[in-house]
Coordinates of C-alpha atoms and ligand atoms in Angstrom, one line a residue:
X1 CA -92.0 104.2 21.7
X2 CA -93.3 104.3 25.3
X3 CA -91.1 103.2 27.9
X4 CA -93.1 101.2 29.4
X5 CA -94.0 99.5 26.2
X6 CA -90.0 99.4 25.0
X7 CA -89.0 98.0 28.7
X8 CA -91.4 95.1 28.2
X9 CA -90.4 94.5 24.8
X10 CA -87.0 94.3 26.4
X11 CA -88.6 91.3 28.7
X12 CA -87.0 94.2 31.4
X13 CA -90.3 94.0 32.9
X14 CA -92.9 91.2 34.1
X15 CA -95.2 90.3 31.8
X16 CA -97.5 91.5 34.1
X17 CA -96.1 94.7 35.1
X18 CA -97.4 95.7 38.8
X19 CA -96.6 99.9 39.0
X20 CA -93.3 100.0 40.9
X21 CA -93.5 101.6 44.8
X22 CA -91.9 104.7 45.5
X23 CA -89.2 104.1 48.0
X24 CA -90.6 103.7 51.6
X25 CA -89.2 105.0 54.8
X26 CA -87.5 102.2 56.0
X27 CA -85.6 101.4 52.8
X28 CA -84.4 105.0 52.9
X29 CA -83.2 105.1 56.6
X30 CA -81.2 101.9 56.4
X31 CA -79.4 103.1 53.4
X32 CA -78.9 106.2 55.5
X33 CA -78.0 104.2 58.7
X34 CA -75.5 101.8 57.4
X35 CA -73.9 104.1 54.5
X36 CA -75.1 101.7 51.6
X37 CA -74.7 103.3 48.3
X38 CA -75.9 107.0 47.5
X39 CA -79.3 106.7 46.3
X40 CA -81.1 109.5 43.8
X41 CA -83.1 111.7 46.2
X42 CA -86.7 111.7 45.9
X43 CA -89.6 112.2 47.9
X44 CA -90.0 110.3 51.0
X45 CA -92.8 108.4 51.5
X46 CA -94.5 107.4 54.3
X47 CA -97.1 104.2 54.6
X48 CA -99.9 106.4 53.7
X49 CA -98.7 107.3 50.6
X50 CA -97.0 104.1 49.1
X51 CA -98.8 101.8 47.6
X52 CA -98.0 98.8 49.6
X53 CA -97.6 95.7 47.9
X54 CA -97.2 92.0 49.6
X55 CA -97.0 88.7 47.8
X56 CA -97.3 85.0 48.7
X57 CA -94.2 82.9 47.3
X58 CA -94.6 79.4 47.8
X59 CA -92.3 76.4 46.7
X60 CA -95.0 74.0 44.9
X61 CA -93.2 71.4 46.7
X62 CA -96.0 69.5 48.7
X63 CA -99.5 70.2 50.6
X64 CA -99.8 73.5 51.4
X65 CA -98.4 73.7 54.4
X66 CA -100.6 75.4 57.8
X67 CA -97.5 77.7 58.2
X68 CA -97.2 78.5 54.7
X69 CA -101.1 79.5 54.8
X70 CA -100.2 82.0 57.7
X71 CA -97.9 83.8 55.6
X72 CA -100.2 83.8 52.8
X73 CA -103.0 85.1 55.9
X74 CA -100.5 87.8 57.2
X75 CA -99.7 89.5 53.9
X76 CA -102.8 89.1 52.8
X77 CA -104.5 91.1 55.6
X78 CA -101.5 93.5 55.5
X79 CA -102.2 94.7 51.9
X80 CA -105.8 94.8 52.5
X81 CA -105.4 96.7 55.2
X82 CA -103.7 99.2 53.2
X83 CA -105.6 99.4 50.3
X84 CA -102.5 97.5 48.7
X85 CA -101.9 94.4 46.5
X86 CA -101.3 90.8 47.7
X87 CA -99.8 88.9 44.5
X88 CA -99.0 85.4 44.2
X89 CA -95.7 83.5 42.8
X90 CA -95.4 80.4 42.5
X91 CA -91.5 79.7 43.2
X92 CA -91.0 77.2 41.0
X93 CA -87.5 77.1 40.2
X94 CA -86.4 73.7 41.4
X95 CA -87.9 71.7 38.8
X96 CA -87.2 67.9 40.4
X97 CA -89.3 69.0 43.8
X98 CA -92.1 71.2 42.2
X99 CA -95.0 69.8 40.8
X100 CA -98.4 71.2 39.6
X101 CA -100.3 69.1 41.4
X102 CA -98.8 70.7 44.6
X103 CA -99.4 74.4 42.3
X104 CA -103.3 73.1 42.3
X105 CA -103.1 72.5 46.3
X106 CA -102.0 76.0 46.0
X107 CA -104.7 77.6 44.4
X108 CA -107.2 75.1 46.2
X109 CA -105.7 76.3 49.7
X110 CA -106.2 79.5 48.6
X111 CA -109.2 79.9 47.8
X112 CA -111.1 77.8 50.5
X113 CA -109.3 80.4 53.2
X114 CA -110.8 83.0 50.7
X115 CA -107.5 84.8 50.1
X116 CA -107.7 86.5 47.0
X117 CA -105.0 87.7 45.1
X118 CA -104.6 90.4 42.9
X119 CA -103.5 89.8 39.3
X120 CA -102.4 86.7 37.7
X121 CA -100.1 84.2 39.5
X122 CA -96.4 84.6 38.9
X123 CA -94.4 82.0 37.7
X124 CA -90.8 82.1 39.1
X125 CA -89.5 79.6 36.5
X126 CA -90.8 81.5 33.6
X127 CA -88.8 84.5 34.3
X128 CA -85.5 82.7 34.1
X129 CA -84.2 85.3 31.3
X130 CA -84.8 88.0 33.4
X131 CA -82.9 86.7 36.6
X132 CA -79.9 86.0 34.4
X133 CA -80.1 89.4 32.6
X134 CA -79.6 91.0 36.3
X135 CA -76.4 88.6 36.9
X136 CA -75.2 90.0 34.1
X137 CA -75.6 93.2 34.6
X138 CA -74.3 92.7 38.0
X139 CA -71.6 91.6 36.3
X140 CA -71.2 94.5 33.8
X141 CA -71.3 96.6 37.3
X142 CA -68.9 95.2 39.1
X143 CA -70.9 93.4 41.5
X144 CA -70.7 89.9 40.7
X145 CA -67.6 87.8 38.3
X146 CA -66.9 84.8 36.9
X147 CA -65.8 81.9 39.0
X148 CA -64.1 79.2 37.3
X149 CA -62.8 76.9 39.9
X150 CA -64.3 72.9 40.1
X151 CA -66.3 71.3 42.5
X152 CA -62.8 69.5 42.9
X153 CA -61.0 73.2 44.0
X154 CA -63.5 74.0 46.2
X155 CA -63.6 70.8 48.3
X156 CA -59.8 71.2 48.6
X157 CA -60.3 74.1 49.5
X158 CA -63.0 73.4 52.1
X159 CA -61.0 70.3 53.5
X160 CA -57.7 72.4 54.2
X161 CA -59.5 75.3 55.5
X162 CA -61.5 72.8 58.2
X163 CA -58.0 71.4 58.8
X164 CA -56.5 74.9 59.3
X165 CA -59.3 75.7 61.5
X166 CA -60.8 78.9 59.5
X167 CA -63.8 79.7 57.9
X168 CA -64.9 77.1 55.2
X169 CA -66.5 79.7 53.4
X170 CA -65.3 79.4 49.8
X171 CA -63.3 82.6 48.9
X172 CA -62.8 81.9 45.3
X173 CA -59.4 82.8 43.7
X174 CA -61.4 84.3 40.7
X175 CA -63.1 87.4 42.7
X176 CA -60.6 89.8 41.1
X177 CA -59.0 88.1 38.0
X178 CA -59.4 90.6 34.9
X179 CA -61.3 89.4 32.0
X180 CA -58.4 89.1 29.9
X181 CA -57.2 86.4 32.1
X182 CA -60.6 84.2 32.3
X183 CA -59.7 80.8 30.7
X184 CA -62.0 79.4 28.0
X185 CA -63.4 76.7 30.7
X186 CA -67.3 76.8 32.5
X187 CA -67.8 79.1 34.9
X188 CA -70.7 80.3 37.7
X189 CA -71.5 83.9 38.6
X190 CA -70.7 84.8 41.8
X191 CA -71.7 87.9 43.8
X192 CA -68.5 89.6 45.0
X193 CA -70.2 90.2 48.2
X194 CA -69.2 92.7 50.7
X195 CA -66.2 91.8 52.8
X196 CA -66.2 93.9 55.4
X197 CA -68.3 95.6 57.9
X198 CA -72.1 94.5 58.7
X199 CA -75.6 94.1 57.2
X200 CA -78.0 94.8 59.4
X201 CA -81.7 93.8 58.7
X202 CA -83.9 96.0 60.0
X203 CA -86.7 93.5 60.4
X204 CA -90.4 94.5 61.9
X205 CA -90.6 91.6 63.4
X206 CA -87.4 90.5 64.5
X207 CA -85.7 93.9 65.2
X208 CA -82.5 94.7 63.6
X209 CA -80.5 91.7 63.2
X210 CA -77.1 92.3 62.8
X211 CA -75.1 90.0 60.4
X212 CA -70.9 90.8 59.8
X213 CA -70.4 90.4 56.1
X214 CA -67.4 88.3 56.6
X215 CA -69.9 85.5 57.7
X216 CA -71.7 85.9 53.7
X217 CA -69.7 84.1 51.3
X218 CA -69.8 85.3 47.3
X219 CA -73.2 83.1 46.9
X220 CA -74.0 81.5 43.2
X221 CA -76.5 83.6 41.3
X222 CA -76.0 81.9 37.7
X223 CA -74.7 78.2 37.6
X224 CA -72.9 77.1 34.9
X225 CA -75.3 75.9 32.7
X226 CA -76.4 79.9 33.1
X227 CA -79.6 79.0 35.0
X228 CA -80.5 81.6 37.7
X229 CA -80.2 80.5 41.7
X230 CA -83.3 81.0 43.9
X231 CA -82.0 83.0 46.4
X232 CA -81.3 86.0 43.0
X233 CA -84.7 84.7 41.4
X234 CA -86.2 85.8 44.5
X235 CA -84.6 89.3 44.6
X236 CA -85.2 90.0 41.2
X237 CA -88.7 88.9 41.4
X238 CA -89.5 91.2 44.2
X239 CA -88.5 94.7 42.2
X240 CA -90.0 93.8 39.3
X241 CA -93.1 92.8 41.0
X242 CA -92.9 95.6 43.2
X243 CA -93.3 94.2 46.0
X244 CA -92.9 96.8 49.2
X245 CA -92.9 94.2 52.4
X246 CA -91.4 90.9 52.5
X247 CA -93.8 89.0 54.9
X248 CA -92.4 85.2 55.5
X249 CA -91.4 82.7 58.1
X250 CA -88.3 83.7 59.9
X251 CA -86.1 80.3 58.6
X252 CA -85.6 82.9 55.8
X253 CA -84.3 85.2 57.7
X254 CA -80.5 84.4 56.7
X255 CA -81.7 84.9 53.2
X256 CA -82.8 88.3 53.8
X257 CA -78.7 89.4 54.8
X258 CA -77.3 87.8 51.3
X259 CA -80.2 88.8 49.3
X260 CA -79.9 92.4 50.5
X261 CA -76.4 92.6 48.8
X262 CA -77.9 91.8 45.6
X263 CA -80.6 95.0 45.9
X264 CA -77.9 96.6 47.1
X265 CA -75.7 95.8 43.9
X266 CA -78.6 97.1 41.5
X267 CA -78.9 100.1 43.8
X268 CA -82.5 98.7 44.4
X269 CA -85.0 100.1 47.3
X270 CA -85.0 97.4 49.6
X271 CA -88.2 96.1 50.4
X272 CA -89.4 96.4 54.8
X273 CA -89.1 92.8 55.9
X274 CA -90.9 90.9 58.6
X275 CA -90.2 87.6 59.3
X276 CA -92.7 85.8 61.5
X277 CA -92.0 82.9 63.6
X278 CA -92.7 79.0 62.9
X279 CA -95.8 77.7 64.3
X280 CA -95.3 75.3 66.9
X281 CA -97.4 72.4 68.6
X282 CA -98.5 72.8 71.5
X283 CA -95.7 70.9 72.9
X284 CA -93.6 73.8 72.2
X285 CA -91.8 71.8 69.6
X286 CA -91.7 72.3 65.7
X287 CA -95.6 72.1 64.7
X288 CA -96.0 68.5 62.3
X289 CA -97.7 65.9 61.5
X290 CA -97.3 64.2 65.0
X291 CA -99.5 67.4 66.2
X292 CA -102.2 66.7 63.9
X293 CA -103.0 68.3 60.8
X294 CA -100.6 70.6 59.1
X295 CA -102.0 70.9 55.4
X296 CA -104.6 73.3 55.0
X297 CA -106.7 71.0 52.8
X298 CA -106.5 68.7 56.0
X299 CA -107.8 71.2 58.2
X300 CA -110.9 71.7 54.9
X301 CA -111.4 67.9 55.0
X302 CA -112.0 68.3 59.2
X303 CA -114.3 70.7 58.6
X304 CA -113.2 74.1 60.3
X305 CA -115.0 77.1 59.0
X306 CA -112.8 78.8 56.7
X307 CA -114.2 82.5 58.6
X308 CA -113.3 80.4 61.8
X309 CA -109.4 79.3 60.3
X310 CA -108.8 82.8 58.9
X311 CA -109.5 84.2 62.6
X312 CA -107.1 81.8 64.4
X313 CA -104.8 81.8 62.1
X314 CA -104.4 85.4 62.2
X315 CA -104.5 85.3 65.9
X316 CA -101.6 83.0 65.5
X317 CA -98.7 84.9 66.5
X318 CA -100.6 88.1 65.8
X319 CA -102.9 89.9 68.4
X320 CA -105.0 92.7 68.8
X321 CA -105.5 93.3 72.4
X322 CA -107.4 90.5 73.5
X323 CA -109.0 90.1 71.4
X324 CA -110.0 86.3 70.0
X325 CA -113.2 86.3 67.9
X326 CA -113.1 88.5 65.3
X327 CA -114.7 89.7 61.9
X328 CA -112.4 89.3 58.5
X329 CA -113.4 93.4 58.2
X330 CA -112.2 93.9 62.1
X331 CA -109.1 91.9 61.4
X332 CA -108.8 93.9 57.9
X333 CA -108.7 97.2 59.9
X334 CA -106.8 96.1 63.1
X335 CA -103.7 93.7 61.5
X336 CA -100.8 95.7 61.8
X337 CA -96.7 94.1 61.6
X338 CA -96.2 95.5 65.5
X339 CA -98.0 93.3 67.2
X340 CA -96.9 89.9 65.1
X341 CA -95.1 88.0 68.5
X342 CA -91.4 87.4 68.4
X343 CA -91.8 83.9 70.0
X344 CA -93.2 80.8 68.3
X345 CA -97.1 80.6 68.9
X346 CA -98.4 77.1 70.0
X347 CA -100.7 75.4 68.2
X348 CA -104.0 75.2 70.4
X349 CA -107.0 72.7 68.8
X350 CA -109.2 73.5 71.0
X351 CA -109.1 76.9 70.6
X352 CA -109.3 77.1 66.9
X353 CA -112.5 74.7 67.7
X354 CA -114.5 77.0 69.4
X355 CA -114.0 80.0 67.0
X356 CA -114.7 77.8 64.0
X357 CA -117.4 76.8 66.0
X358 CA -117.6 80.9 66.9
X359 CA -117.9 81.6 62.8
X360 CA -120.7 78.9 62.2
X361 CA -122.9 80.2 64.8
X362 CA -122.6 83.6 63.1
X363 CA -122.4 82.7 59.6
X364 CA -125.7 83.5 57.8
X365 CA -128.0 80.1 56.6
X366 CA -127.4 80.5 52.8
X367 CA -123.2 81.2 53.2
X368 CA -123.7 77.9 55.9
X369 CA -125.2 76.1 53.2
X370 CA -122.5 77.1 50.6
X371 CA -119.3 76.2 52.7
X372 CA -121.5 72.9 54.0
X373 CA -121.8 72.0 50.7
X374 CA -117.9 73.0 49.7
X375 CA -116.9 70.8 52.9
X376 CA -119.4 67.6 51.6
X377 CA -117.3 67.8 47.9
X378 CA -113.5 68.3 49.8
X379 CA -114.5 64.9 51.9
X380 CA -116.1 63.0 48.7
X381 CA -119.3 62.6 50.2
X382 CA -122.4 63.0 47.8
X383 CA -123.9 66.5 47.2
X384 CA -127.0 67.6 48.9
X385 CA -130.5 67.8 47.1
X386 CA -132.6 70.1 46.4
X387 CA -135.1 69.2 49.0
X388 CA -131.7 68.4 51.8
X389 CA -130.4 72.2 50.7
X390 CA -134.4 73.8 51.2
X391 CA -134.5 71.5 54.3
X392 CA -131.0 73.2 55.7
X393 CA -132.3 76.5 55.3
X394 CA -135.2 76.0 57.0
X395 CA -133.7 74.2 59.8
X396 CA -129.9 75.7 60.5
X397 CA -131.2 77.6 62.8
X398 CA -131.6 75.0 65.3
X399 CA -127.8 73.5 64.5
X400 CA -125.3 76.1 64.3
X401 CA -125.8 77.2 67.7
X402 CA -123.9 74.4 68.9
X403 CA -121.2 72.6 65.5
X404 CA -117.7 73.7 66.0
X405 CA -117.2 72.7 62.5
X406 CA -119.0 71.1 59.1
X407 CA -118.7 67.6 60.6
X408 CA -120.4 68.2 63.6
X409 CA -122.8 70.2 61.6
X410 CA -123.4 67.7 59.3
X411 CA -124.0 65.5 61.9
X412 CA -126.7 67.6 64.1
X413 CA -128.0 68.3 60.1
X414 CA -128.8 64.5 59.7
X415 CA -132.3 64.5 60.7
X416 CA -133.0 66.5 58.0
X417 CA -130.6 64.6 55.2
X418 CA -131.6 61.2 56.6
X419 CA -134.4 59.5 54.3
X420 CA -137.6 57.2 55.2
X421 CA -137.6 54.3 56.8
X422 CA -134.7 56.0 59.4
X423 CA -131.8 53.5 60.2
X424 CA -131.9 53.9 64.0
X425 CA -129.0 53.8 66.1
X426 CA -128.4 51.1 68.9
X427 CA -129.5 53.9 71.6
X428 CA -132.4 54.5 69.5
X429 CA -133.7 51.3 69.7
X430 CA -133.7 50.8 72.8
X431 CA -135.5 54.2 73.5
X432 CA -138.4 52.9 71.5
X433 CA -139.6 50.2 73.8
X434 CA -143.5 49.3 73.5
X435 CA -144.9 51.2 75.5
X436 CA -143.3 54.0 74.4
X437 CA -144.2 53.3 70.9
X438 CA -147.8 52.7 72.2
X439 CA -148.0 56.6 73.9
X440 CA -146.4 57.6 70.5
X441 CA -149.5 55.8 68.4
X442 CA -151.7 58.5 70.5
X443 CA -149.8 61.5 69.4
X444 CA -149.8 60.5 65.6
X445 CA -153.7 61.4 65.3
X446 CA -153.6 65.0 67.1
X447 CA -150.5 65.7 64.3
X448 CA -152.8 65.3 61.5
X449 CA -154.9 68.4 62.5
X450 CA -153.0 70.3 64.9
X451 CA -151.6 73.9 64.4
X452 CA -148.2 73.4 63.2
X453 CA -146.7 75.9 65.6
X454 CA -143.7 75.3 68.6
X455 CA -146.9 76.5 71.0
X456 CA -149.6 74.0 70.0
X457 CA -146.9 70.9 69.1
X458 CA -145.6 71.4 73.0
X459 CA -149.3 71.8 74.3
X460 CA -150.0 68.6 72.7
X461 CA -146.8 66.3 74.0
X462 CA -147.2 68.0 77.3
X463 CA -151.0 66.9 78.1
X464 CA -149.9 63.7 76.5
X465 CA -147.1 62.9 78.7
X466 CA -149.2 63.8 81.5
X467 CA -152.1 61.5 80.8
X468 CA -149.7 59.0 81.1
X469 CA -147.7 59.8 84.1
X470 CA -144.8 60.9 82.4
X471 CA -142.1 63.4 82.7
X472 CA -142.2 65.5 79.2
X473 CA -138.2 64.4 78.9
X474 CA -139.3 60.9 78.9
X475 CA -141.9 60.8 76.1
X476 CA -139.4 63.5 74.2
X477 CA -136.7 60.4 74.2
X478 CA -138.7 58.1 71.9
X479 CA -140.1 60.8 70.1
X480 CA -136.4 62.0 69.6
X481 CA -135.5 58.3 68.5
X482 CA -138.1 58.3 66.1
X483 CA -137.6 61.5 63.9
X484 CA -134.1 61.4 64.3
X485 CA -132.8 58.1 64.4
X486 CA -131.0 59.0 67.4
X487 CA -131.1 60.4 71.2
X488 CA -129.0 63.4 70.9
X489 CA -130.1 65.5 68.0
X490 CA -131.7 69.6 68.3
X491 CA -135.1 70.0 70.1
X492 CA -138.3 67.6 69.1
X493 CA -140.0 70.9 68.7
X494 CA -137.4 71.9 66.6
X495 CA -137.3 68.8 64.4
X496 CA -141.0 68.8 64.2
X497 CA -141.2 72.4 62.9
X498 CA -138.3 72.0 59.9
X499 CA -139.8 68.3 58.8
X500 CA -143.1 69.5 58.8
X501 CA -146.4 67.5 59.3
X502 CA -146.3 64.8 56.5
X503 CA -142.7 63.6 57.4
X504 CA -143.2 64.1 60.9
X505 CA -146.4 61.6 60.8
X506 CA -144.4 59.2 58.7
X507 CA -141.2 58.9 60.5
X508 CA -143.5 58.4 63.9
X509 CA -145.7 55.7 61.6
X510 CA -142.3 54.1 60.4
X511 CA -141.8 52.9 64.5
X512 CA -145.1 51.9 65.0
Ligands
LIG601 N1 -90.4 79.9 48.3 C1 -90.1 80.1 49.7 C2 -90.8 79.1 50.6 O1 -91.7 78.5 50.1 C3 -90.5 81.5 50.2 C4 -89.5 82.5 49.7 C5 -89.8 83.9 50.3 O2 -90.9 84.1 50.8 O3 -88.9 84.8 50.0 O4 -90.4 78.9 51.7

């Protein structure tokens, strides 16, 4: 039978098999540096020649989480950078906390930010067989043993170790018992973890960080009802997904030293890790909800361009010169792990404002009209018609200049949603006095046979402002009341031109 085939019969594979990486260089020269086990020579690899692959591995848990969408950003652009894959698993292990409507946020996260991933969506819980087939291997190897002492045993323990003043790591009595002296009682797997000397994670970010191993205790990876632990679900997940770089937040950076001795036990390549910063507000402190938004569907529902969110995300703690607009292809080529910042970034509003804002101005009218209408559904409001969408084509032209996101544009769009009779604002009102109505009365007859161009509309309110003593700004203010409904809104001219002659005639008879 093939191997491939036989493995996967075995369930020794995913049941979506992604081709394993060949070793990388950095996986190599830390086994080299810090004497881990002898590994089988084979080629070295460079980045141009391993297929690199990233993934996104988020607890379903809750909203999905601003941070949590940077991560998903950064590994994201990292494998599309390289040509690679950027896979998705759902960690969903802890089976009181996750919940598939948090899984659905996921995918709905996801896919407004436009970050595609390649494959199907791992499920962490389904591979439950396979995590405990590695603990007991690790077992079979050495590497991990039975631990039979009670929660009981292990608070004594803790207790007289705090009272003694040493380490309250738990160094279980059972690390070297042989078999043939287990007791017929429940038991966990434990890793026997190294004792002595230091794991050192050689992080892109971070730089090596240097853990001693006598600080790592002999962590759970089965408990005794023989279900897996995250922390191995993670590991094993990672090699059989193939995954090449571990791109996360740094608070799993602690993770990374104890998880290490598990790819170490299965003489596993270890995967390059970079572990970004937290976002912060920009008070410097933890970013949350006392900053404003921190789910993503939030940030949807306030109507920043997704273009505009994948830009400042990625600008986030990552830059490329100085560089702040830039294209989803430019940040594609540019994002590298070098230049991801070592410090926090702060949360700036006002800056991921103007390069939504940025995005919207360049976004073409039909891709406008898309993620206008994609914002309208996220925020419940009713869907455009067909005669609203035509009107928004014709007239974007004259709004994105100036909407740093949907809601604004929305808003500057209104003259062209809003339908006969207008309901006009207090302002409005009050810009339609009599006389102003009475100089409007004029203009309606010269609309029914004018040339319907900027040229001849601006001849026309020009001579007719001036026949009556009138600065063209003054006569443009009730004119703007009546085919907006407002007095800020785009140009008269402007409004004139998208509306066209029959509605333009009919809004201005509606005031008379
Ligand atoms: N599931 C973890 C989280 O949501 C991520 C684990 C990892 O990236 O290794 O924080």
């Amino acid at each position: 039978m093939h191997e491939v085939l036989r493995l996967r019969l075995q369930r020794r594979l995913p049941r979506c098999p992604y081709p394993r990486p060949m070793p990388h260089l950095s996986s190599l020269w830390m086994r080299l540096r810090y004497n881990l086990r002898p590994f089988p020579l084979r080629k070295m690899n460079t980045m141009s020649d391993t297929k690199i692959v990233t993934r996104f591995a988020p607890s379903p848990t809750g909203t999905l989480h601003i941070g949590s969408a940077r991560t998903a950003l950064f590994n994201w652009l990292f494998a599309r950078r390289h040509g690679g894959q950027f896979l998705l698993r759902i960690e969903d292990t802890d089976k009181e906390r996750s919940t598939e409507a948090s899984t659905q946020a996921i995918y709905r996260g996801l896919t407004w930010l436009g970050l595609d991933f390649d494959g199907v969506p791992v499920s962490q819980a389904a591979n439950a067989a396979r995590h405990a087939e590695v603990a007991k291997e690790m077992l079979a190897g050495g590497h991990a043993y039975k631990c039979f002492a009670t929660q009981e045993e292990i608070a004594a323990f803790r207790e007289a170790a705090q009272a003694e003043k040493r380490s309250t790591l738990f160094r279980s009595p059972w690390r070297d018992v042989a078999e043939a002296d287990h007791p017929d009682a429940p038991y966990v797997v434990r890793l026997k973890a190294l004792r002595e000397g230091q794991t050192i994670i050689m992080d892109q970010v971070q730089g090596d960080v240097v853990i001693r191993n006598e600080q790592l205790d002999d962590m759970v990876l089965l408990r005794s009802d023989g279900s897996p632990v995250y922390m191995l679900a993670v590991v094993v997940d990672d090699h059989d997904m193939g995954v090449t770089h571990v791109i996360r937040g740094d608070d799993h950076l602690n993770n990374a030293a104890r998880q290490i001795q598990i790819y170490r036990a299965m003489d596993w390549e270890l995967p390059t890790y970079a572990h970004i910063p937290l976002i912060h507000g920009p008070d410097g402190k933890k970013m949350s909800k006392r900053h404003g938004a921190t789910g993503v569907e939030e940030y949807q529902a306030l109507g920043y361009s997704a273009a505009g969110m994948r830009n400042y995300l990625a600008r986030l703690g990552w830059s490329h010169g100085d560089d702040e607009f830039f294209t989803d292809s430019q940040a594609q080529s540019w994002f590298d792990l070098e230049h991801i910042g070592k410090s926090p970034a702060r949360f700036d509003f006002k800056k991921l404002a103007n390069i939504s804002g940025q995005h919207i101005a360049r976004t073409d009218d039909a891709a406008l009209l898309h993620e206008l209408e994609r914002y309208l559904a996220a925020i419940s409001a009713d869907p455009l018609s067909e005669t609203q969408k035509s009107l928004f084509l014709d007239g974007a032209y004259c709004i994105k200049e100036h909407a740093k996101n949907m809601t604004e544009l929305s808003d500057k769009a209104s003259f062209m949603f809003q339908s006969r009779p207008l309901e006009l604002e207090e302002k409005a009102v009050q810009a339609l006095d009599t006389v102003s109505i009475g100089i409007l009365n004029e203009l309606t007859p010269q609309l029914q046979n004018a040339k319907w161009t900027r040229v001849v509309l601006e001849g026309l309110v020009e001579r007719l402002a001036l026949s009556h003593d009138r600065k063209m700004g003054k006569l443009a203010a009730p004119l703007r009341a009546a085919l907006s409904g407002r007095v800020t809104s785009p140009s008269v001219f402007d409004m004139m031109l998208v509306l066209g002659r029959d509605e333009t005639i009919a809004r201005l008879n509606d005031i008379s």
